[in-house]
PDB file of C-alpha atoms in Angstrom:
ATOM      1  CA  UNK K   1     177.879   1.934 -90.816  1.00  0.00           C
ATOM      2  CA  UNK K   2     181.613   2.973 -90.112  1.00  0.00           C
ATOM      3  CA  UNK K   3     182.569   6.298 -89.590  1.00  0.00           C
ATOM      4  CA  UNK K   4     183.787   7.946 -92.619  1.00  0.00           C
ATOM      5  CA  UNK K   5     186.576  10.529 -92.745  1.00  0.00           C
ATOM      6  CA  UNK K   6     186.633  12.848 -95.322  1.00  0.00           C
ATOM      7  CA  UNK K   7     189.274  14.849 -96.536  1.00  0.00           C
ATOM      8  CA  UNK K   8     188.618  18.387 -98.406  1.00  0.00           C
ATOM      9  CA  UNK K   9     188.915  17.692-101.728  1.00  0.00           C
ATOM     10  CA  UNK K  10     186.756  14.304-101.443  1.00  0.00           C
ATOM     11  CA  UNK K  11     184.181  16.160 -99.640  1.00  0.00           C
ATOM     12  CA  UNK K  12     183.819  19.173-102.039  1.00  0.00           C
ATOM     13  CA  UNK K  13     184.471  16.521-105.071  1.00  0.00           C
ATOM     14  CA  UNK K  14     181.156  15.077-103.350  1.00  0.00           C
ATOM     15  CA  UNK K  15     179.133  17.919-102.785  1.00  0.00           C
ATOM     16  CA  UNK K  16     177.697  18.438-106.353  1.00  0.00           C
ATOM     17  CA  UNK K  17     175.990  15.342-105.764  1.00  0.00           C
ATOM     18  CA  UNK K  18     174.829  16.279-102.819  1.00  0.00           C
ATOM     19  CA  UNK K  19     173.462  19.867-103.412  1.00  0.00           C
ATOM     20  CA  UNK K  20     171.373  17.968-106.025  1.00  0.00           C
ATOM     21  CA  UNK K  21     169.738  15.462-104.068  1.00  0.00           C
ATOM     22  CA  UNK K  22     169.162  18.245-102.082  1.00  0.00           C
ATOM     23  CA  UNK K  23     167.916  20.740-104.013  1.00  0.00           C
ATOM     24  CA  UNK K  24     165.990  17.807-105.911  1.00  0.00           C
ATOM     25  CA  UNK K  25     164.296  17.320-102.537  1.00  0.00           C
ATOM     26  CA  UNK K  26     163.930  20.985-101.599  1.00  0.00           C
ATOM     27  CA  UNK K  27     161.928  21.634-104.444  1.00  0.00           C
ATOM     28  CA  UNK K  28     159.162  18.414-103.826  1.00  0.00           C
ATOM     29  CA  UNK K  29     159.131  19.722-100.412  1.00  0.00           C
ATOM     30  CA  UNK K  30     158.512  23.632-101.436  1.00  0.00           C
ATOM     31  CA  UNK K  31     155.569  22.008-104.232  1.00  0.00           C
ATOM     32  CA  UNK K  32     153.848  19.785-101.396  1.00  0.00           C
ATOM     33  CA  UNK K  33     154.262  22.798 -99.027  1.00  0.00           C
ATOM     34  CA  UNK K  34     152.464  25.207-100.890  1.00  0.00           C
ATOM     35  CA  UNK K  35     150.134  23.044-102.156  1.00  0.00           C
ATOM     36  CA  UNK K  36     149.253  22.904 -97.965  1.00  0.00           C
ATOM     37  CA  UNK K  37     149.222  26.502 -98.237  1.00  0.00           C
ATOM     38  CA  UNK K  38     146.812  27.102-100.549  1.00  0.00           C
ATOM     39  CA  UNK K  39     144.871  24.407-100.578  1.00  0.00           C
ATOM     40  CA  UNK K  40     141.686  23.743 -98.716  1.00  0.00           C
ATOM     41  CA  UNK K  41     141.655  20.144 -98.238  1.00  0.00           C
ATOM     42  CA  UNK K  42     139.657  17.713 -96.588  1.00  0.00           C
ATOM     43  CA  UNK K  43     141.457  16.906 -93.301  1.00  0.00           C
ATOM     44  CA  UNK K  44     142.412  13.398 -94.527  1.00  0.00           C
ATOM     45  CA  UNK K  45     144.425  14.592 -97.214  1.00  0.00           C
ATOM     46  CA  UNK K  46     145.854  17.743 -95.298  1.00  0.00           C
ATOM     47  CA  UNK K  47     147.086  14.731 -93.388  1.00  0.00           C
ATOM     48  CA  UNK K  48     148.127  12.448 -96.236  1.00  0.00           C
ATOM     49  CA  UNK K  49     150.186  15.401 -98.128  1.00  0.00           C
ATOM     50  CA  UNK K  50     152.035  16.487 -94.064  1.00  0.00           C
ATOM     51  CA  UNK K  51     152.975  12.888 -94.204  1.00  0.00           C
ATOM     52  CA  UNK K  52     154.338  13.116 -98.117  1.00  0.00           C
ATOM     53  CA  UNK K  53     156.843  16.058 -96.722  1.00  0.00           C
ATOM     54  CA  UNK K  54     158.030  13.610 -93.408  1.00  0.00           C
ATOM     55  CA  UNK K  55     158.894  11.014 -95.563  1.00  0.00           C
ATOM     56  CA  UNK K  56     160.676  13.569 -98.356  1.00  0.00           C
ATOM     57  CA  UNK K  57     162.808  14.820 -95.415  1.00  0.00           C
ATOM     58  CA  UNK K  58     163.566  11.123 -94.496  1.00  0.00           C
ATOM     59  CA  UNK K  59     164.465   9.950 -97.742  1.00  0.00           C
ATOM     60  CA  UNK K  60     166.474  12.955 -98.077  1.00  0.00           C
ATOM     61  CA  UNK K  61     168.172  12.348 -95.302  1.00  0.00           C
ATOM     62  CA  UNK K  62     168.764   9.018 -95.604  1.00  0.00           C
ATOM     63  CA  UNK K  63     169.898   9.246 -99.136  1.00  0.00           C
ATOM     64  CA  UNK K  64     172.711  11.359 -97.588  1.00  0.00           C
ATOM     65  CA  UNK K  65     173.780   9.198 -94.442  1.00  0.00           C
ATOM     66  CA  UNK K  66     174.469   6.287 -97.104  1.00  0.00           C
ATOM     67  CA  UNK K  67     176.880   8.364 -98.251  1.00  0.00           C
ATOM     68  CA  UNK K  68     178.719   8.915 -95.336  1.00  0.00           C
ATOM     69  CA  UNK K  69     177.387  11.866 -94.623  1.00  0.00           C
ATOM     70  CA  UNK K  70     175.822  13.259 -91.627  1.00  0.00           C
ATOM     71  CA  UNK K  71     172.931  15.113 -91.371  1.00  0.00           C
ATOM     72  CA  UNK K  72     172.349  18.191 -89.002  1.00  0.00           C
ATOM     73  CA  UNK K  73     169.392  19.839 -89.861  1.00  0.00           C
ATOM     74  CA  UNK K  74     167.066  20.557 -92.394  1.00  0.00           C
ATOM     75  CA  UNK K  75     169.423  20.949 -96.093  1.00  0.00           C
ATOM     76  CA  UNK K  76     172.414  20.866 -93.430  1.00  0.00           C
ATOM     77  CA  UNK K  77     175.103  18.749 -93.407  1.00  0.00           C
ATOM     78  CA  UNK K  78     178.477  17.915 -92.253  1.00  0.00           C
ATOM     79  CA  UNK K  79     181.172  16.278 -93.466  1.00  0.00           C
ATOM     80  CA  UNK K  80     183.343  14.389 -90.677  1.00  0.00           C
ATOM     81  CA  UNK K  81     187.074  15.323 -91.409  1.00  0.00           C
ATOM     82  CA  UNK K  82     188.687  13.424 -87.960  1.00  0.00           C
ATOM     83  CA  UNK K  83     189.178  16.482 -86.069  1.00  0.00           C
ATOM     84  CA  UNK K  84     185.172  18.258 -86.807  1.00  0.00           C
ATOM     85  CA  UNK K  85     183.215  19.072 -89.719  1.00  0.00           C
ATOM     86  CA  UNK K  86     183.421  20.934 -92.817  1.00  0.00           C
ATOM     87  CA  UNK K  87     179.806  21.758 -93.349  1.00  0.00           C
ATOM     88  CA  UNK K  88     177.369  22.901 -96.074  1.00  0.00           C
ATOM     89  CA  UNK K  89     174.013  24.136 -96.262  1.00  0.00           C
ATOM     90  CA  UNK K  90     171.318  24.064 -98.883  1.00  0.00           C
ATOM     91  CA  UNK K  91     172.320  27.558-100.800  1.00  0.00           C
ATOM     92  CA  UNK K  92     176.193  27.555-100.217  1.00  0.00           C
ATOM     93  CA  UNK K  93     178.054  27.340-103.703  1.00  0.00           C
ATOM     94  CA  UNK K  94     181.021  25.495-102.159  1.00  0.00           C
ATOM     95  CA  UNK K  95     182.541  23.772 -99.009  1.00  0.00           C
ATOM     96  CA  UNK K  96     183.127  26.787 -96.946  1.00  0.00           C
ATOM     97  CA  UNK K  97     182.557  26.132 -93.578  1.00  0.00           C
ATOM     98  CA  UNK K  98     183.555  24.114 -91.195  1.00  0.00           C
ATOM     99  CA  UNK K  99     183.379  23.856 -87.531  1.00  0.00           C
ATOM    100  CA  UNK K 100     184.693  21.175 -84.410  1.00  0.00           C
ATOM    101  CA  UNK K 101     182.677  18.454 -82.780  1.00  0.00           C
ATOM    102  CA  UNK K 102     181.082  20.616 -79.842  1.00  0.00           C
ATOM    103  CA  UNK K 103     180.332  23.808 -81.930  1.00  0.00           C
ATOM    104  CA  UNK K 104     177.640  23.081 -84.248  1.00  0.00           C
ATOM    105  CA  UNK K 105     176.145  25.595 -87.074  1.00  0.00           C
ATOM    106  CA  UNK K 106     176.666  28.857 -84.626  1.00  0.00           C
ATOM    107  CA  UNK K 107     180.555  27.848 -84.472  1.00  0.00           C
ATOM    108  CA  UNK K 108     180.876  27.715 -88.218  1.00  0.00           C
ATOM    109  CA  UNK K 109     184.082  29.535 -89.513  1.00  0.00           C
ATOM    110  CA  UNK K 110     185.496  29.739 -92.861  1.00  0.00           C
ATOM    111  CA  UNK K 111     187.723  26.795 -93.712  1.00  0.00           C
ATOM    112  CA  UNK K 112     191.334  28.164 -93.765  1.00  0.00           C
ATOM    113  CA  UNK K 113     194.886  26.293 -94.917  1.00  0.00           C
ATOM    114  CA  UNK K 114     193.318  23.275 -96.475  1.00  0.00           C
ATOM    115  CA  UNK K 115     196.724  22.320 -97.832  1.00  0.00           C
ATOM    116  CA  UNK K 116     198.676  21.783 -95.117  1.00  0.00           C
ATOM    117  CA  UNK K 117     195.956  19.706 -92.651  1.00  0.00           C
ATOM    118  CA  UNK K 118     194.689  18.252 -95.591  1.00  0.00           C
ATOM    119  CA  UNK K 119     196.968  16.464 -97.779  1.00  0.00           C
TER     120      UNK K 119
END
């Protein structure tokens, strides 16, 4: 798939979507996780239900990269802008954050002067 480039405003008019796939998915995964928790199962299905939360994080994550989206971690993701990311993580009410191409989630700073980069 070709790089997308986002700009702010199509990135944060995005993100509602996004937080609830994510969130959708955050929630099956905290259900099949605590099920694991307090469950006492027969090995086999211990197995069977650490599989169910692989593929969650897959289809998660995959339901984000088709839209252009890249994912960085677990509820973590980054939205290309052509000169680094503006980034979001499961939690976050808005776009806040954004950081360059070598700096990753410890280099996250708060987005400043969207208008005059980003118009």
């Amino acid at each position: 798939m070709e790089r997308k480039i986002w700009t702010y405003e199509e990135a944060r008019k995005i993100l509602p979507y996004v937080r609830s796939i994510t969130e959708e998915f955050y929630e099956t995964v905290g259900k099949v996780h605590q099920e694991l928790k307090n469950g006492l199962y027969q090995e086999n299905e211990q197995e069977a239900r650490e599989t169910k939360v692989e593929e969650l994080l897959v289809e998660w994550s995959g339901k984000v990269r088709e839209l252009g989206i890249e994912v960085k971690g677990l509820w973590l993701v980054d939205f290309d802008n052509g000169k680094g990311y503006y980034c979001w993580h499961l939690g976050e009410e808005d776009l806040l954050f954004e950081h360059g191409y070598d700096e990753g989630f410890a280099g996250r700073k708060p987005i400043q002067n969207i208008d005059e980069d980003y118009e």
